[in-house]
Amino acid sequence: MPRRRGPSGPFRPQPAGRCRKCYEGYVEVPFGRSRQLPRLINPRSSAGQVFLLQVLIVLLLVSAAVAGLVTQAANDAVRQGRRASVVAAESFANAPGTAPALRSRHPTAALQPRAEAARKRAGVDFVVVMNTQGIRYTYPYPWEIGKKFVGTIAPALHGHTVVEQAGGPPLPAGKGTAVQAVVPVTDAHGTVVGLVSAGLTVKNVARLWLPQLLMALGAGVAALVLAGTGTTLVARRLLRQTGGLAPSELAGMYAHHDAVLHAVREGVLITDAGGRLVLANDEARRLLGLPEGAPGTAARELRLPEALTDLLTSPDEVTDEVCPVRDRLLAVNKRPTFPGDRRGGSVVTLRDTTELAAVSGRAEVARERLRLLYEAGMRVGTTLDVRRTAQELADAAVPRFADLVTVDLLEPVLHGWEPTAEGWRCLRRTAIGGAQEAMPVYPLDDVIALSSGTPQMLALQQGTGVLEPDLWRAHGWRQNAPERTRAALELGMLSLVTVPLRARNVTLGVANFYRTRGSPAFEPEDLSFAEELTARAAVAIDNARRFTREHATAVTLQHSLLPRGQPEQDALEVAWRYLPAEAGVGGDWFDVIPLPGARVALAMGDVVGHGLHAAATMGRLRTAVHNFSSLDLPVDEVLGNLDDLVVRMDNEDSPGDGREGEGVTGATCLYAIYDSVTGTCTMARAGHPVPVVVAPDGTVLCPEVPVSAPLGLGGYPFETAELHLPEGAQLVLYTNGLVEDRTRDLDAGLDALRQALATATGRTPDETCQAVIDALKPTHRRDDVALLVARTRLVARSRIAEWEVPSDPAVVPSVRARCREKLEQWGLEEDVYTTELIVSELVTNAIRYGAPPVTVRLLRGHCLMCEVSDASSTSPRLRRAATMDEGGRGLFLVAQFAQRWGTRYTPRGKVIWAERTLHDGAAPTAAQTPVDVLLEQFGDL
């Protein structure tokens, strides 16, 4: 198997971004840094083992050389020492004067100096002169003189020379074995008169072979250096060629590669630059029918099909080229063995695609159907509109599944109602997709009557789809509208699949899928796909239907809870606009509530959430505001009571009760009371956007009304602000849906509102409302929009009569007289008697039960208002007096003659008020009050 190569050499398997470890014996280096020298002494690496073997061989050779040199040098030294010793001994023995000195009286004195001088001249370690008994006369050390000589002297006494190695006393050259020669000293007659011994120590002999030893060691060191250098070079080359793998790892890798090569279910061929087959695995032999001896054969000699042979011998790369080989279809891929290298060669892979080709068509169809289902899921149901959703279903199926698609829905579905089986015979054409102009189909919004034998009716009754592969044989379909179906068949209508639209066990209509001439007829697999597609669309249509029903119900409920017309009052000129959200109804609300004393209460609120729950909660809050206003409470107390109410509703509407919505999470509200007599407006806001005031001169400003916590948090006080509004000023209240959406933040919305109001000078409130809506209305309303514009009015001083009454019952007639005079001045003569009665009773009660000062005020507007105030906080009560009771009838008379009456508290006491409605300048006649009831109450008069 050829070696795999990387971009610059053999393939090196190493993980990217991590430290790589060379084969055993190499140090770890960070990836990308230069490789360090190998640790050659490591015996586990191949290079280390080779190096150690070389070191051992060098050591053995050096040791053998040194041993030989030492032995040879020792032998030569001994021979040389023998000669030197013999020469030195014979020279001294034969020297003149030696024999006479031995016969002298003091031989040591005569011979010692001469012996030392001879020793130094001869380069020997000792020269010893002794007598025939072996007693030394000379020695390098004087204290050794007179001692017996160590060595063999017997042969020398007979005239022979003795050479031997023997140890002796210490010498200047040191201790050691001595090489010594013993020669006789003879006189003139040849008689041995003494002996001379000269010699060398072993240490001195060693200096003769020591230089050769150093040369041998130097040669050994040089050999080791050469061995190390060679090992390093070999190791680096091995590293490059093996990729850092040990021999065992290389062997295992090749074994694994060989196993994988022959086990893989894909044919592999390797050819050289000449087009000769180098390797073929078992799968390639099976697919191509190659013999065992095929490797080494030229590609054109393998008797393969011509197309495959051309691919094998061509130098070009090949990707998924399909070639027929015998009864198989093989996908061929070809790549060069050494990219960018001149060595050439290529690797060819063969994959059997025979079975894949058989199922590829069906797999492609299945993929296309899955893709169509996915896209339909994304396209169908993008809105909560029934008609739009049906049209999205028709468009999604054309032209990839059908040539023509129609969707027919039951009439109640279009209105959000619950469909029933009674309406199946009449369906309304809701959507058409495809070539509707080329086919005579029912147009949109036509009512289609279905007979019992049609495929559509069968589908509705069975609850499953119906397949008509050939419409020429579909008798039920042809008989339903013979002329229309005949024309459709002549124009090429071919096949039909009709599927009922069912969701949550409710039948909504049918979807009809048609194919025309030029397209294949529908098959059973197409019916299953149509059912799946229609089931997904039916859920979207049912969601739109349910939303339509809920939205219509919520809008109806909300409109029924909002003001339907202008209330009758003189303090403000009011106009409003309300725009519900496109997707669900919110809880925005407003109200205009007339109050006694020429005052009007304005309320604007926004309940958190959408849908029926928010609308119902809004209605409860609006009713509560009406009730609190009827009590004539201050603005902060009204918001406090609303806050308590929202908290109670939160506790009642807990998340676990299973109802729609999960409780009221909060609400905002702005409540204001405008007094047209004084021109003051007192307001407070609970988390609501700040109001805007447009002065008569066109100046637009946002008054500093403190913002308090939204309703529903509980326990937080509400701060109030009092504004003075000149006559003709416009007070603008709104909800956040007007100034805030996803494309515009609150500050930008307020700036746009101020700009729209800056041009509202001289406009009526209704014109101002329309101008603001045109300027700020969002394109897609995701929240309700409520806008209220109120232009202020002031009660003319000529329509006000006010005077103080002393705390004395005797002044009541004078009060009646002044009241009569004022009414006659206003032209209300017919109302004088009733008004005098009301004022008389109220003043009498104030003097009797109240505290001074007592004040009477008459206001003329759309009605006549009588107010009597005092400094007491005691409130009168209406009761039925018995026949014998002296009192208790005054308030009863007031209640009978006045349309409304009541009590309101002020910081200085209370005000008892009564109103009588004026019709064309005249009060209603007393005939409206039962006279018999009055006479019964005053039967004692």
Short mmCIF file of C-alpha atoms in Angstrom, two decimals, residues 493-687:
data_model
loop_
_atom_site.label_atom_id
_atom_site.label_comp_id
_atom_site.label_asym_id
_atom_site.label_seq_id
_atom_site.Cartn_x
_atom_site.Cartn_y
_atom_site.Cartn_z
CA MET A 493 -59.55 18.66 -16.55
CA LEU A 494 -58.07 15.28 -15.71
CA SER A 495 -57.97 14.23 -12.06
CA LEU A 496 -59.38 15.33 -8.66
CA VAL A 497 -58.54 14.93 -4.99
CA THR A 498 -61.07 16.43 -2.61
CA VAL A 499 -60.33 16.53 1.11
CA PRO A 500 -62.57 17.79 3.95
CA LEU A 501 -61.25 20.63 6.06
CA ARG A 502 -61.57 19.32 9.60
CA ALA A 503 -60.09 20.71 12.80
CA ARG A 504 -60.95 19.82 16.39
CA ASN A 505 -63.68 17.41 15.15
CA VAL A 506 -65.39 20.29 13.33
CA THR A 507 -65.94 20.24 9.56
CA LEU A 508 -65.21 23.61 7.99
CA GLY A 509 -65.47 22.88 4.26
CA VAL A 510 -63.58 21.09 1.48
CA ALA A 511 -60.41 21.67 -0.53
CA ASN A 512 -60.39 20.50 -4.16
CA PHE A 513 -57.12 19.74 -5.96
CA TYR A 514 -57.31 19.37 -9.77
CA ARG A 515 -54.77 18.28 -12.35
CA THR A 516 -55.17 19.02 -16.02
CA ARG A 517 -53.92 17.56 -19.27
CA GLY A 518 -50.10 17.48 -19.32
CA SER A 519 -49.78 16.47 -15.65
CA PRO A 520 -49.88 12.90 -14.31
CA ALA A 521 -53.10 11.74 -12.70
CA PHE A 522 -53.34 11.69 -8.93
CA GLU A 523 -52.26 8.48 -7.18
CA PRO A 524 -53.01 7.12 -3.69
CA GLU A 525 -49.77 8.66 -2.41
CA ASP A 526 -51.03 12.03 -3.58
CA LEU A 527 -54.22 11.55 -1.60
CA SER A 528 -52.21 11.02 1.60
CA PHE A 529 -50.18 14.13 0.92
CA ALA A 530 -53.30 16.19 0.21
CA GLU A 531 -54.83 15.05 3.50
CA GLU A 532 -51.69 16.03 5.41
CA LEU A 533 -51.53 19.43 3.72
CA THR A 534 -55.22 20.08 4.28
CA ALA A 535 -55.08 19.01 7.92
CA ARG A 536 -52.44 21.63 8.66
CA ALA A 537 -54.36 24.31 6.80
CA ALA A 538 -57.63 23.37 8.52
CA VAL A 539 -56.12 24.16 11.92
CA ALA A 540 -55.10 27.61 10.66
CA ILE A 541 -58.56 28.23 9.19
CA ASP A 542 -60.23 27.16 12.41
CA ASN A 543 -57.94 29.43 14.41
CA ALA A 544 -58.94 32.30 12.14
CA ARG A 545 -62.60 31.37 12.56
CA ARG A 546 -62.34 31.31 16.33
CA PHE A 547 -60.45 34.59 16.32
CA THR A 548 -63.11 36.15 14.09
CA ARG A 549 -65.79 35.06 16.53
CA GLU A 550 -63.88 36.27 19.57
CA HIS A 551 -62.90 39.53 17.92
CA ALA A 552 -66.45 40.26 16.82
CA THR A 553 -67.76 39.42 20.28
CA ALA A 554 -65.16 41.55 22.01
CA VAL A 555 -65.71 44.49 19.68
CA THR A 556 -69.45 44.28 20.20
CA LEU A 557 -69.00 44.08 23.95
CA GLN A 558 -66.54 46.95 24.02
CA HIS A 559 -68.65 49.22 21.85
CA SER A 560 -71.64 48.46 24.03
CA LEU A 561 -69.65 49.51 27.11
CA LEU A 562 -68.26 52.74 25.66
CA PRO A 563 -70.29 55.96 25.50
CA ARG A 564 -72.81 55.88 22.68
CA GLY A 565 -73.56 59.59 22.51
CA GLN A 566 -72.81 62.98 23.92
CA PRO A 567 -74.08 63.46 27.49
CA GLU A 568 -76.18 66.56 28.11
CA GLN A 569 -73.96 69.13 29.83
CA ASP A 570 -72.80 72.72 29.34
CA ALA A 571 -69.26 72.69 30.76
CA LEU A 572 -67.32 71.10 27.87
CA GLU A 573 -67.56 70.59 24.13
CA VAL A 574 -66.40 67.00 23.71
CA ALA A 575 -65.37 64.75 20.81
CA TRP A 576 -63.66 61.35 20.78
CA ARG A 577 -62.27 58.60 18.60
CA TYR A 578 -61.88 54.91 19.38
CA LEU A 579 -59.97 52.49 17.11
CA PRO A 580 -59.86 48.82 18.16
CA ALA A 581 -56.74 46.75 17.61
CA GLU A 582 -56.50 44.63 14.48
CA ALA A 583 -55.62 41.43 16.38
CA GLY A 584 -57.77 41.36 19.47
CA VAL A 585 -59.66 43.97 21.43
CA GLY A 586 -57.96 45.72 24.29
CA GLY A 587 -59.24 47.38 27.44
CA ASP A 588 -59.03 51.06 26.47
CA TRP A 589 -62.01 53.11 27.66
CA PHE A 590 -63.10 56.68 28.34
CA ASP A 591 -66.15 58.46 29.72
CA VAL A 592 -67.71 61.88 30.08
CA ILE A 593 -69.85 62.11 33.25
CA PRO A 594 -71.91 65.26 34.02
CA LEU A 595 -71.72 66.31 37.67
CA PRO A 596 -73.92 68.71 39.63
CA GLY A 597 -72.85 72.31 39.88
CA ALA A 598 -72.00 72.79 36.18
CA ARG A 599 -69.14 70.32 36.48
CA VAL A 600 -68.04 67.43 34.28
CA ALA A 601 -65.88 64.40 35.10
CA LEU A 602 -63.52 63.03 32.40
CA ALA A 603 -62.12 59.51 32.67
CA MET A 604 -59.59 57.74 30.43
CA GLY A 605 -58.21 54.28 31.20
CA ASP A 606 -56.38 51.26 29.77
CA VAL A 607 -56.74 47.72 31.11
CA VAL A 608 -53.72 45.47 30.64
CA GLY A 609 -54.41 42.62 28.21
CA HIS A 610 -56.61 41.93 25.21
CA GLY A 611 -59.73 39.99 24.39
CA LEU A 612 -63.03 39.42 26.12
CA HIS A 613 -61.51 39.44 29.56
CA ALA A 614 -60.00 42.89 29.06
CA ALA A 615 -63.24 44.23 27.58
CA ALA A 616 -65.30 42.86 30.46
CA THR A 617 -62.85 44.29 32.98
CA MET A 618 -63.02 47.64 31.23
CA GLY A 619 -66.81 47.59 31.58
CA ARG A 620 -66.56 46.89 35.29
CA LEU A 621 -64.14 49.76 35.80
CA ARG A 622 -66.29 52.16 33.78
CA THR A 623 -69.35 51.23 35.84
CA ALA A 624 -67.35 51.71 39.02
CA VAL A 625 -66.26 55.18 37.89
CA HIS A 626 -69.90 56.09 37.27
CA ASN A 627 -70.83 54.92 40.75
CA PHE A 628 -67.97 56.76 42.44
CA SER A 629 -68.76 59.89 40.44
CA SER A 630 -72.38 59.80 41.54
CA LEU A 631 -71.07 60.03 45.10
CA ASP A 632 -69.25 63.21 44.04
CA LEU A 633 -65.95 62.01 45.54
CA PRO A 634 -62.65 63.88 45.04
CA VAL A 635 -60.45 62.65 42.19
CA ASP A 636 -57.86 61.01 44.45
CA GLU A 637 -60.57 59.10 46.33
CA VAL A 638 -62.06 57.90 43.06
CA LEU A 639 -58.70 56.47 41.98
CA GLY A 640 -58.17 54.96 45.42
CA ASN A 641 -61.51 53.15 45.22
CA LEU A 642 -60.69 51.98 41.69
CA ASP A 643 -57.37 50.65 42.95
CA ASP A 644 -59.14 48.62 45.63
CA LEU A 645 -61.55 47.29 43.03
CA VAL A 646 -58.76 46.16 40.71
CA VAL A 647 -57.01 44.41 43.59
CA ARG A 648 -60.21 42.54 44.40
CA MET A 649 -60.66 41.57 40.76
CA ASP A 650 -57.08 40.30 40.68
CA ASN A 651 -57.83 38.06 43.66
CA GLU A 652 -61.06 36.83 42.11
CA ASP A 653 -59.58 36.12 38.67
CA SER A 654 -56.83 33.78 39.86
CA PRO A 655 -54.83 31.84 37.24
CA GLY A 656 -56.16 28.51 38.44
CA ASP A 657 -59.84 29.16 37.79
CA GLY A 658 -59.64 27.87 34.21
CA ARG A 659 -61.18 30.95 32.63
CA GLU A 660 -59.86 32.98 29.75
CA GLY A 661 -57.16 35.39 30.84
CA GLU A 662 -55.15 35.04 33.99
CA GLY A 663 -56.57 37.83 36.08
CA VAL A 664 -56.19 41.56 35.74
CA THR A 665 -52.55 42.40 36.14
CA GLY A 666 -53.20 46.14 36.31
CA ALA A 667 -54.75 49.16 34.68
CA THR A 668 -54.01 52.82 34.12
CA CYS A 669 -56.48 55.64 34.58
CA LEU A 670 -56.68 59.42 34.41
CA TYR A 671 -59.62 61.07 36.21
CA ALA A 672 -60.37 64.81 36.03
CA ILE A 673 -63.20 67.09 37.21
CA TYR A 674 -63.73 70.39 35.40
CA ASP A 675 -65.75 73.18 37.06
CA SER A 676 -67.16 75.52 34.44
CA VAL A 677 -68.03 78.15 37.05
CA THR A 678 -64.46 78.68 38.26
CA GLY A 679 -62.58 77.31 35.21
CA THR A 680 -60.51 74.94 37.36
CA CYS A 681 -59.70 71.35 36.49
CA THR A 682 -58.58 68.92 39.18
CA MET A 683 -57.02 65.70 37.93
CA ALA A 684 -54.94 62.71 38.99
CA ARG A 685 -53.40 59.91 36.95
CA ALA A 686 -52.51 56.35 37.89
CA GLY A 687 -49.75 55.30 35.52
#
